[in-house]
Every structure is written in C-alpha cells, then in structure tokens.
Amino acid sequence: MTILVVGRLEPSLEKQLTAAHTPLRLPAEPERADFLQRHADAITVIVCGGRPGVDAALMEALPRLGAIVNFGAGVDAIDVTAARERGIVVSNTPDVLNDTVADTALGLIFDTLRGFAAADRYVRAGRWAADGPFPYTRDVTGSRIGILGLGRIGAAIATRLAGFDCAIAYHNRREIPGSPYRYAASPVELAASVDVLVVATAGGPDSAHLVDRDVLEALGPQGYLVNIARGSVVDQDALIELLHVGRLAGAGLDVYTGEPDVPAALRELDNVVLLPHMGSATARTRTAMATLAMRNLEEFLTSGQLVTPV
Ligand code: 8YV
C-alpha cells in the first residue's frame, strides 16, 4: 500500500500523515512522467486537499488506485464521476467544519453590512478626526437572508441568523419537507426577495455560475452577496461589474474564481470584504479535519472502506 500526496497539504494533516507514514509526493512536470513510470504501479491511495486535486488523467495513470482521501468538505477539485467509473472511492471531511464555516459566514454578513473592515481602515487612515463620523451602515438584525444551498453548513448559518430575528429563505434543487424556512423556487426568486444572498452550496460543474448576472441583478442595488462556498458558483465578472456601477450594495467573499488571485477590480472596492478562503481555518477545526482525513486513510489501508465517503 503506497500513499501518494498530491499538492501541498495543510500543516495539521502533513504532521499527522508523516508521523504515521512515509508517503510519496507527486512532482510537477517535467519530473512527473518519470516519477509515474517508476511508482504508478505501487500507488493505491491518494491524499490531497483542495487544488490541484485529482483529474481523470492522473487516475488513469495509477492502475492500482483505490481511494482518494480529501482534506476538506468540498471535493470539486476531484473528478468524482471519473473516480466512480473506475471504482475509486473518495472521502471528504464533512460536519467537523460546519460551525466554523457558519461562524465565518456570520462574520462576513456583519462585516459587509456594517462596514467594519472599511470603518477600521477609516480610523487607521486618520479620517475619523479629519472627515467626521463614518457613514451609516445596514442592520443585520431583522434583515431578510436567502441561503443558496441549505445543506449542513447552510443550516448552521440559518440557525445562527434566527438569533438575529432574520427572515430566512432558501433555495435547493428540491424543497426540504418540514423546513422552518421559506422555500424559493429558483435562485433568481430567492435573490429578488432578500437583502443578503448567502452562497453555501457545493462547488463543481452542477453549480457553476448558479449565481449568474440575472441572480445578481435580482439581488439589486440594496442587496449584498456573501460567498463562503466556492468561487465557481458565482459569475465573478458580472459581480465585479455590478458592484462597480452600484447595482449591488456590497459583497463579502471568502472564495473566488482563480484563487489565490483576487482581481484588483475587487480589491479596490471599499464595500467589499475579502477573506483568503479561511472559512474553516481555526486550529481546532483544521485539526479535526486532519484527524478525520487520517481516519479515512487508516480505514482504507486496513479494511478497504472509508469512514466518510462522498
Ligand atoms: C478548506 C474548504 O480550506 O472544506 C472545504 O471544502 O473549502 C475548506 O475547509 C479546503 O478544502 C482546504 O484545502
């Protein structure tokens, strides 16, 4: 059983993995071809986390590959369909990050509507004394919030917002029977009826640009977009354009198209809060994610099964 690490692992996982095993590391081109020639037949399990992930070509090159163990809940960097076709099982790290990511969403909602990051810049630049009070901002309490993707993380966000007397609506592909929240039949319908649209759906081809120009326009000049899911879900070019012309009130983003590059056109806006994809990045949660990834790895090595398959 030979383990292959693809990409750079989180320090928490790197530490746990190397304490127990001596994995191989997939090199970049041009060394990759030679590496695969020497090791491909031995590799049975991949450990990875986020980008670059595992595509069908890499699976094809590893004839004995049986499992892909991913650090992270989202497996959009892995070609899961190709894995399924080849009988390769895939695990992720669900649930252990729900609370932390939901906390991040709340932080972004507050920061975006109340303008705390911009106000902090205002104070630091000496503008309070020079220019007077900071402009009025928007209340979170009592606002109407739409959650796109009421899964485990979306539900944790909704639970928190209930404490702020928010009117919560959601859109999923299917209505959730018995949900206490109002269902909107489409992303446009959801966006048109809320002050804040929170993107909490899984990434990947199925949700690509689910938040397109129409959805953003439906959110409108008084509306805010918050994204803690994946950059791929949002048409980022349309988002930037509408923010620049004042047809959206603001945005709070943890994720982007083309991470870690964040376009200057976003960075120059004061009504936008930008985080470096840190939704789950607390020491406790990242350690729990690493521990769960390791449990999946050990289980696969001993029984051929996974603890949390996708
Ligand atoms: C991680 C995430 O930062 O779990 C996810 O899907 O986006 C984050 O928690 C990422 O997966 C680590 O590579």
Short mmCIF file of C-alpha atoms and ligand atoms in Angstrom, two decimals:
data_model
loop_
_atom_site.label_atom_id
_atom_site.label_comp_id
_atom_site.label_asym_id
_atom_site.label_seq_id
_atom_site.Cartn_x
_atom_site.Cartn_y
_atom_site.Cartn_z
CA MET A 1 0.00 0.00 0.00
CA THR A 2 1.76 3.13 -1.21
CA ILE A 3 0.38 6.57 -0.40
CA LEU A 4 0.72 9.46 -2.83
CA VAL A 5 0.37 13.07 -1.70
CA VAL A 6 -0.98 15.40 -4.40
CA GLY A 7 -0.49 19.11 -3.83
CA ARG A 8 0.56 20.82 -0.65
CA LEU A 9 -1.16 19.52 2.46
CA GLU A 10 -2.36 21.59 5.40
CA PRO A 11 0.25 21.65 8.19
CA SER A 12 -2.18 19.83 10.51
CA LEU A 13 -2.60 16.94 8.07
CA GLU A 14 1.03 16.93 6.97
CA LYS A 15 2.07 16.45 10.59
CA GLN A 16 -0.35 13.60 11.29
CA LEU A 17 0.39 11.88 7.99
CA THR A 18 4.18 11.94 8.22
CA ALA A 19 4.07 10.81 11.86
CA ALA A 20 2.42 7.57 10.71
CA HIS A 21 3.56 7.03 7.10
CA THR A 22 6.20 7.81 4.50
CA PRO A 23 4.16 8.93 1.50
CA LEU A 24 5.41 9.69 -1.99
CA ARG A 25 4.88 13.20 -3.36
CA LEU A 26 3.65 13.82 -6.88
CA PRO A 27 6.16 16.15 -8.55
CA ALA A 28 5.26 18.79 -11.11
CA GLU A 29 6.18 18.42 -14.78
CA PRO A 30 8.69 17.71 -16.23
CA GLU A 31 9.61 15.25 -13.42
CA ARG A 32 6.09 13.84 -13.22
CA ALA A 33 6.27 11.47 -16.19
CA ASP A 34 9.44 9.81 -14.93
CA PHE A 35 8.04 9.62 -11.38
CA LEU A 36 4.86 7.93 -12.62
CA GLN A 37 6.86 5.48 -14.68
CA ARG A 38 8.70 4.38 -11.54
CA HIS A 39 5.89 4.45 -8.96
CA ALA A 40 2.49 4.30 -10.69
CA ASP A 41 2.03 0.55 -10.17
CA ALA A 42 2.56 0.78 -6.41
CA ILE A 43 0.23 3.67 -5.57
CA THR A 44 -3.08 2.60 -4.01
CA VAL A 45 -4.28 5.72 -2.24
CA ILE A 46 -4.02 9.48 -2.80
CA VAL A 47 -4.14 12.06 -0.02
CA CYS A 48 -4.93 15.60 -1.16
CA GLY A 49 -6.65 18.81 -0.12
CA GLY A 50 -8.25 21.31 -2.44
CA ARG A 51 -6.33 22.35 -5.57
CA PRO A 52 -4.85 20.97 -7.77
CA GLY A 53 -6.92 17.92 -6.88
CA VAL A 54 -7.13 14.74 -8.91
CA ASP A 55 -8.27 14.62 -12.52
CA ALA A 56 -9.19 11.66 -14.72
CA ALA A 57 -5.74 11.62 -16.36
CA LEU A 58 -4.00 11.08 -13.03
CA MET A 59 -6.46 8.31 -12.12
CA GLU A 60 -5.80 6.73 -15.50
CA ALA A 61 -2.05 6.80 -14.80
CA LEU A 62 -2.44 4.92 -11.49
CA PRO A 63 -3.81 1.44 -12.27
CA ARG A 64 -3.99 0.29 -8.61
CA LEU A 65 -5.50 3.47 -7.19
CA GLY A 66 -8.41 2.52 -4.91
CA ALA A 67 -9.12 5.64 -2.85
CA ILE A 68 -8.75 9.40 -2.78
CA VAL A 69 -8.73 10.90 0.71
CA ASN A 70 -9.55 14.61 0.58
CA PHE A 71 -8.89 17.17 3.31
CA GLY A 72 -11.93 19.43 3.08
CA ALA A 73 -15.67 19.04 2.69
CA GLY A 74 -15.73 20.18 -0.92
CA VAL A 75 -14.44 17.66 -3.47
CA ASP A 76 -14.88 19.87 -6.54
CA ALA A 77 -11.16 19.59 -7.35
CA ILE A 78 -11.58 15.83 -7.77
CA ASP A 79 -13.24 14.32 -10.83
CA VAL A 80 -15.68 12.28 -8.74
CA THR A 81 -17.52 10.94 -11.79
CA ALA A 82 -14.28 9.58 -13.26
CA ALA A 83 -13.43 8.05 -9.87
CA ARG A 84 -16.81 6.35 -9.62
CA GLU A 85 -16.44 4.92 -13.13
CA ARG A 86 -13.12 3.40 -12.11
CA GLY A 87 -14.35 2.08 -8.76
CA ILE A 88 -12.14 4.52 -6.86
CA VAL A 89 -13.72 5.62 -3.58
CA VAL A 90 -13.45 9.23 -2.39
CA SER A 91 -13.71 10.62 1.14
CA ASN A 92 -14.07 14.17 2.45
CA THR A 93 -14.20 15.80 5.89
CA PRO A 94 -17.83 16.78 6.46
CA ASP A 95 -19.56 18.07 9.60
CA VAL A 96 -16.46 18.83 11.70
CA LEU A 97 -16.23 22.22 9.96
CA ASN A 98 -19.91 23.22 9.90
CA ASP A 99 -19.80 25.51 12.93
CA THR A 100 -16.58 27.24 11.97
CA VAL A 101 -17.67 27.90 8.38
CA ALA A 102 -21.07 29.11 9.62
CA ASP A 103 -19.28 31.45 12.03
CA THR A 104 -17.27 32.78 9.10
CA ALA A 105 -20.48 33.40 7.14
CA LEU A 106 -21.93 35.35 10.07
CA GLY A 107 -18.71 37.32 10.38
CA LEU A 108 -18.84 38.19 6.68
CA ILE A 109 -22.51 39.17 6.85
CA PHE A 110 -21.84 41.50 9.77
CA ASP A 111 -18.65 42.90 8.33
CA THR A 112 -20.23 43.52 4.94
CA LEU A 113 -23.48 45.13 6.13
CA ARG A 114 -21.95 47.11 8.97
CA GLY A 115 -18.79 48.02 7.07
CA PHE A 116 -16.47 47.16 9.97
CA ALA A 117 -13.41 46.47 7.82
CA ALA A 118 -13.94 49.72 5.91
CA ALA A 119 -14.53 51.56 9.20
CA ASP A 120 -11.29 50.11 10.57
CA ARG A 121 -9.46 51.45 7.52
CA TYR A 122 -11.18 54.79 8.09
CA VAL A 123 -9.90 55.04 11.66
CA ARG A 124 -6.38 53.91 10.75
CA ALA A 125 -6.18 56.47 7.95
CA GLY A 126 -6.95 59.25 10.45
CA ARG A 127 -10.20 60.06 8.67
CA TRP A 128 -12.40 59.99 11.78
CA ALA A 129 -10.73 63.14 13.10
CA ALA A 130 -10.33 64.66 9.64
CA ASP A 131 -13.66 63.87 7.99
CA GLY A 132 -16.04 63.17 10.88
CA PRO A 133 -18.24 60.17 11.58
CA PHE A 134 -18.26 57.10 9.36
CA PRO A 135 -21.32 56.90 7.04
CA TYR A 136 -24.39 54.99 8.20
CA THR A 137 -24.41 51.23 7.57
CA ARG A 138 -27.07 48.48 7.38
CA ASP A 139 -28.62 46.42 10.17
CA VAL A 140 -28.23 42.66 10.21
CA THR A 141 -30.90 42.18 12.88
CA GLY A 142 -34.27 41.79 11.24
CA SER A 143 -32.88 41.56 7.72
CA ARG A 144 -34.07 39.12 5.07
CA ILE A 145 -31.48 36.48 4.30
CA GLY A 146 -31.53 33.98 1.46
CA ILE A 147 -29.40 30.86 1.69
CA LEU A 148 -28.48 29.21 -1.57
CA GLY A 149 -27.79 25.62 -0.57
CA LEU A 150 -29.45 24.69 2.71
CA GLY A 151 -27.17 21.75 3.45
CA ARG A 152 -25.34 21.12 6.68
CA ILE A 153 -23.38 24.38 6.57
CA GLY A 154 -26.34 26.36 5.22
CA ALA A 155 -28.49 25.06 8.07
CA ALA A 156 -25.86 26.05 10.65
CA ILE A 157 -25.86 29.57 9.16
CA ALA A 158 -29.66 29.73 9.32
CA THR A 159 -29.73 28.60 12.97
CA ARG A 160 -27.36 31.38 13.93
CA LEU A 161 -29.29 34.03 11.98
CA ALA A 162 -32.53 33.08 13.70
CA GLY A 163 -30.94 34.59 16.81
CA PHE A 164 -30.83 37.92 14.99
CA ASP A 165 -34.53 37.82 14.08
CA CYS A 166 -33.72 37.41 10.40
CA ALA A 167 -36.38 36.23 7.95
CA ILE A 168 -34.74 33.23 6.33
CA ALA A 169 -35.47 31.79 2.92
CA TYR A 170 -33.55 29.21 0.90
CA HIS A 171 -33.25 27.58 -2.45
CA ASN A 172 -32.22 23.97 -3.02
CA ARG A 173 -32.90 21.81 -6.04
CA ARG A 174 -35.73 20.33 -4.02
CA GLU A 175 -37.78 21.80 -1.20
CA ILE A 176 -36.92 20.30 2.19
CA PRO A 177 -40.06 18.80 3.73
CA GLY A 178 -40.74 20.28 7.15
CA SER A 179 -38.12 23.01 6.89
CA PRO A 180 -38.99 26.03 9.03
CA TYR A 181 -37.65 28.35 6.31
CA ARG A 182 -39.40 29.79 3.29
CA TYR A 183 -38.60 27.97 0.04
CA ALA A 184 -37.85 29.93 -3.14
CA ALA A 185 -38.29 28.00 -6.38
CA SER A 186 -35.20 29.45 -8.10
CA PRO A 187 -32.01 31.37 -7.28
CA VAL A 188 -33.48 34.46 -9.03
CA GLU A 189 -36.67 34.26 -6.97
CA LEU A 190 -34.61 33.88 -3.80
CA ALA A 191 -32.33 36.81 -4.66
CA ALA A 192 -35.25 39.09 -5.54
CA SER A 193 -36.82 38.61 -2.09
CA VAL A 194 -33.85 39.11 0.27
CA ASP A 195 -31.35 41.71 1.49
CA VAL A 196 -28.46 39.25 1.64
CA LEU A 197 -27.85 36.21 -0.54
CA VAL A 198 -25.53 33.71 1.16
CA VAL A 199 -23.95 31.12 -1.12
CA ALA A 200 -23.50 27.84 0.77
CA THR A 201 -23.91 25.26 -1.98
CA ALA A 202 -21.30 22.72 -3.06
CA GLY A 203 -18.98 23.65 -5.92
CA GLY A 204 -18.39 21.63 -9.07
CA PRO A 205 -19.97 21.52 -12.52
CA ASP A 206 -23.57 21.25 -11.25
CA SER A 207 -23.47 24.62 -9.51
CA ALA A 208 -21.18 26.53 -11.88
CA HIS A 209 -22.44 30.13 -12.21
CA LEU A 210 -25.65 29.27 -10.40
CA VAL A 211 -25.36 32.87 -9.24
CA ASP A 212 -25.26 34.47 -12.67
CA ARG A 213 -25.89 38.04 -13.81
CA ASP A 214 -29.68 37.60 -13.56
CA VAL A 215 -29.45 36.46 -9.95
CA LEU A 216 -27.14 39.34 -9.04
CA GLU A 217 -29.42 41.84 -10.77
CA ALA A 218 -32.39 40.38 -8.89
CA LEU A 219 -30.49 40.96 -5.64
CA GLY A 220 -30.27 44.58 -6.73
CA PRO A 221 -28.68 47.86 -5.61
CA GLN A 222 -29.73 47.33 -1.97
CA GLY A 223 -28.61 43.68 -1.92
CA TYR A 224 -25.46 42.04 -0.64
CA LEU A 225 -23.79 38.83 -1.78
CA VAL A 226 -21.88 36.64 0.68
CA ASN A 227 -19.98 33.60 -0.60
CA ILE A 228 -18.37 31.02 1.69
CA ALA A 229 -18.81 28.13 -0.77
CA ARG A 230 -16.81 28.15 -4.00
CA GLY A 231 -15.88 30.93 -6.40
CA SER A 232 -17.13 28.80 -9.29
CA VAL A 233 -20.74 29.21 -8.10
CA VAL A 234 -20.72 32.95 -8.84
CA ASP A 235 -20.18 34.78 -12.14
CA GLN A 236 -17.33 36.85 -10.74
CA ASP A 237 -17.03 39.15 -13.77
CA ALA A 238 -20.71 40.08 -13.52
CA LEU A 239 -20.33 40.55 -9.76
CA ILE A 240 -17.43 42.95 -10.20
CA GLU A 241 -19.21 44.88 -12.92
CA LEU A 242 -22.43 45.31 -10.92
CA LEU A 243 -20.52 46.33 -7.79
CA HIS A 244 -18.64 48.97 -9.77
CA VAL A 245 -21.78 50.56 -11.19
CA GLY A 246 -23.69 50.46 -7.88
CA ARG A 247 -26.19 47.80 -8.91
CA LEU A 248 -25.22 45.75 -5.86
CA ALA A 249 -24.74 47.20 -2.36
CA GLY A 250 -21.72 45.11 -1.46
CA ALA A 251 -20.19 41.68 -1.13
CA GLY A 252 -18.42 39.52 1.44
CA LEU A 253 -16.24 36.88 -0.16
CA ASP A 254 -14.15 34.04 1.21
CA VAL A 255 -13.78 32.29 -2.16
CA TYR A 256 -13.00 33.37 -5.71
CA THR A 257 -12.57 32.29 -9.28
CA GLY A 258 -8.86 31.65 -9.79
CA GLU A 259 -7.78 31.58 -6.12
CA PRO A 260 -5.46 32.75 -4.68
CA ASP A 261 -5.51 35.58 -7.20
CA VAL A 262 -8.08 38.24 -6.36
CA PRO A 263 -8.72 40.76 -9.14
CA ALA A 264 -7.62 44.35 -8.50
CA ALA A 265 -11.13 45.40 -9.55
CA LEU A 266 -12.41 43.72 -6.36
CA ARG A 267 -9.56 44.80 -4.11
CA GLU A 268 -10.11 48.46 -4.92
CA LEU A 269 -13.75 48.45 -3.74
CA ASP A 270 -14.47 49.67 -0.21
CA ASN A 271 -17.89 48.00 0.02
CA VAL A 272 -16.40 44.54 -0.39
CA VAL A 273 -14.95 42.38 2.38
CA LEU A 274 -12.32 39.96 1.13
CA LEU A 275 -11.08 36.92 3.06
CA PRO A 276 -8.39 34.48 1.88
CA HIS A 277 -10.51 31.26 1.83
CA MET A 278 -10.30 30.84 5.58
CA GLY A 279 -13.85 29.64 6.28
CA SER A 280 -12.76 26.57 8.24
CA ALA A 281 -9.35 27.86 9.28
CA THR A 282 -9.32 27.65 13.05
CA ALA A 283 -6.70 25.49 14.73
CA ARG A 284 -9.35 23.29 16.32
CA THR A 285 -11.36 22.70 13.15
CA ARG A 286 -8.40 22.18 10.86
CA THR A 287 -7.01 19.64 13.33
CA ALA A 288 -10.39 17.88 13.43
CA MET A 289 -10.45 17.82 9.62
CA ALA A 290 -6.93 16.35 9.54
CA THR A 291 -7.89 13.72 12.12
CA LEU A 292 -10.94 12.74 10.07
CA ALA A 293 -8.86 12.55 6.87
CA MET A 294 -6.40 10.30 8.72
CA ARG A 295 -9.21 8.08 9.97
CA ASN A 296 -10.36 7.65 6.37
CA LEU A 297 -6.83 6.80 5.28
CA GLU A 298 -6.22 4.26 8.04
CA GLU A 299 -9.62 2.66 7.50
CA PHE A 300 -8.94 2.28 3.79
CA LEU A 301 -5.48 0.83 4.45
CA THR A 302 -6.84 -1.74 6.88
CA SER A 303 -10.32 -2.62 5.54
CA GLY A 304 -10.61 -1.04 2.08
CA GLN A 305 -13.52 1.06 3.41
CA LEU A 306 -13.88 4.77 4.15
CA VAL A 307 -15.34 6.46 7.25
CA THR A 308 -16.90 9.41 5.40
CA PRO A 309 -17.25 8.53 1.70
CA VAL A 310 -18.81 11.15 -0.57
C1 8YV B 1 -10.57 24.07 3.10
C2 8YV B 1 -12.93 24.04 2.21
O1 8YV B 1 -9.91 25.28 3.14
O2 8YV B 1 -13.69 22.12 3.30
C3 8YV B 1 -13.68 22.77 2.28
O3 8YV B 1 -14.33 22.42 1.29
O4 8YV B 1 -13.10 24.81 1.34
C4 8YV B 1 -12.01 24.41 3.28
O5 8YV B 1 -12.45 23.96 4.51
C5 8YV B 1 -10.04 23.43 1.88
O6 8YV B 1 -10.76 22.36 1.42
C6 8YV B 1 -8.62 23.00 2.17
O7 8YV B 1 -7.93 22.72 1.09
#
